[in-house]
């Protein structure tokens, strides 16, 4: 912590020195005639915007004034935006503190009106001496521009809505791929998990676990890590999804070789008010509803939204396991499960624009949910090829979760455009509790009961608290040079307990079983600092970065009374993580880029904890305190070609090499629950190495005026080399590929159809079992929550097709609506199958969840705003929400 505070002091000193050396900081804003005219910035333009037919004032017109301004960097005059005003109810506007010399350009835009452009001036020449001219200038300093008439635009009168400025579905940034999801029809009324199924390059399994290039990415929300899971985020509040496949030094080095999945929630700062309401129902009788509102007046911007979503999930599965022991046996398990419940999500935010240069923001979100699960299992046991008995297992469980997240941030813009410093504090707290009752009854082959039923009860709870402090600094040293730096501290506290009970037939009560119960807590902390330098030479652009990180874990296993019974701690030394991005602009339509980064996957607490977890007697888990961090070197080479209007092709070749890959392995050992018996134990080891390489192709094109298609193809190779104690060395290599296609057909005005499908070939079970995701868990779910490394298995091929139809409506005054009908897995083909093996067993597993669910959703939007805000470039006016009021 002292190292970090010292680093922050260095940054603060650097920022102060840099600011103090900037010319003109104390000399005022500078006028249209630069430093020579700073004492004559007393000009005042004012007037009124009126309707050309009625001569009545027009409210909400965006009036922008441009003029020459002294650039403190180039020491030259440069045209700039001097102010942007939104007209009042009577159409009035006013600009003050202007230079008296030179010409100005006035631009006025509004919904349903033609744009007005005028060149204006005060008509004053530079004085040559004498007081008469000065008095004349003072008399001309206030100029009334009179009534400026705006004509109605007959081609766009009264029916303009937000959809007139739709963002492209796919965009490419220097270090990320951006998918705007507002037009994705399949996501209506669902969660982020379902939405991810339609994002190119992402794979989603039956449990909602997301993989990117066959590894689990780190989940961010609005650029910051979170404890919320994808199935707790309503899809209707998501603005866009960003895939950062090879993060630069600005981002956490933890997360291994999968990159970052950043979900950006909807939030706008358009002047006025706008909002929407939505509701839906599915074929299982589950309802969803929600709404949002945004209000921007003067210096305040408020955003609020709320969603409630009922869910009913039905799944079925079969597990066939052959135990290869001295006495061979087989277990055949058929499962059926129904999970019913709801979750609610509330989010609010407030931005206070102190002035043109300072903004304070506060956001908070709260979500909670409850799900009840009813599962039945039929387990058939076979020994030496002969059936011996079967068991019926019934499980009823209830789970509750809560999450509270807040962010307080401050941003200061210096005089130079793009020169800023920002800081924020993030707090995130999640908790969960669960109760399960299990009835396990065994029968002979003739149907008679065998022995006494085994009745079990589990009561668990857990909590996670995250504190994140971050500071970022940006300084464009010149038009083609930029320096960035920052620091970050992230601290997480985790508590968990799981009490396991068995029913005592003699006493008629449930009694706790200490050996299969657990209580533990831990704290981990990550300290980091980074800097990047970007510059451009002709057609070449460069971004070089370096990040330093260190981290530590401290964990405690508690006894039944909450007192310490065993502790351990791990400290990882300071590590350096370089990154480099080099881009060559071939022409206006083509770019070529190569990039490199080094990343780390540190083992998480559960993988390090060297104590057995008997919560599932059939699958005993134990950590490995000797695990080392997993380091990955990632390389990418990309070519982007916007070969025609509305079309874009992106090809990316990638290579990743990991050392000390964290992976699972299974061994057999004595079972402390049953003296004299043995059991399978699952733990973690560092594989010798792993590598993957592949080619990713994404193409978005307009086939014609009514058909738009996005296709994605991924071809990759994965190889794992592992030395397993007591077993032959494992070398597992697999070529695989998957493809996605999304078609949007504009059948008629306001009517569109979306047909999407995906195919996944056979693939190695996902690499990367490390703890970079920093996700929350608890309540006994020690080793769950994501795909694990598989040096011992693979997934079988699967495919599916989804269909959606949407009708859009537009009305006057910016109101719009849409009605969407969708069905997932319309051919009932999404069957998830896997195979795994070890020296002791082989196992096949197949599961299906929620096929052919029909959903109907309606959305209505309203508001009053200025559509020209969507057309602005990245100016100070745009950064402040389109309203850069003059001081």
PDB file of C-alpha atoms in Angstrom, residues 18 30 79 101 216 264 326 403 436 438 572 627 638 692 742 781 811 851 881:
ATOM      1  CA  UNK A  18       2.673  19.556 -16.401  1.00  0.00           C
ATOM      2  CA  UNK A  30      -8.439  33.476 -25.418  1.00  0.00           C
ATOM      3  CA  UNK A  79     -11.008  27.329 -35.942  1.00  0.00           C
ATOM      4  CA  UNK A 101     -12.747  41.114 -34.443  1.00  0.00           C
ATOM      5  CA  UNK A 216     -13.168 -17.545 -19.989  1.00  0.00           C
ATOM      6  CA  UNK A 264     -21.578  -0.882 -21.354  1.00  0.00           C
ATOM      7  CA  UNK A 326     -10.324 -53.662  -9.772  1.00  0.00           C
ATOM      8  CA  UNK A 403     -25.950  -7.063  -5.094  1.00  0.00           C
ATOM      9  CA  UNK A 436     -31.354 -27.486  -0.106  1.00  0.00           C
ATOM     10  CA  UNK A 438     -32.031 -34.028  -0.610  1.00  0.00           C
ATOM     11  CA  UNK A 572       2.959 -12.816  -5.531  1.00  0.00           C
ATOM     12  CA  UNK A 627       0.191 -23.417  -7.497  1.00  0.00           C
ATOM     13  CA  UNK A 638      -5.530  -7.925 -37.898  1.00  0.00           C
ATOM     14  CA  UNK A 692      -3.468 -21.921 -28.930  1.00  0.00           C
ATOM     15  CA  UNK A 742     -26.895 -13.289 -38.196  1.00  0.00           C
ATOM     16  CA  UNK A 781     -20.393 -23.080  -4.479  1.00  0.00           C
ATOM     17  CA  UNK A 811     -45.431   8.622 -34.070  1.00  0.00           C
ATOM     18  CA  UNK A 851     -35.394 -25.167 -26.193  1.00  0.00           C
ATOM     19  CA  UNK A 881     -23.626  16.112 -23.504  1.00  0.00           C
TER      20      UNK A 881
END
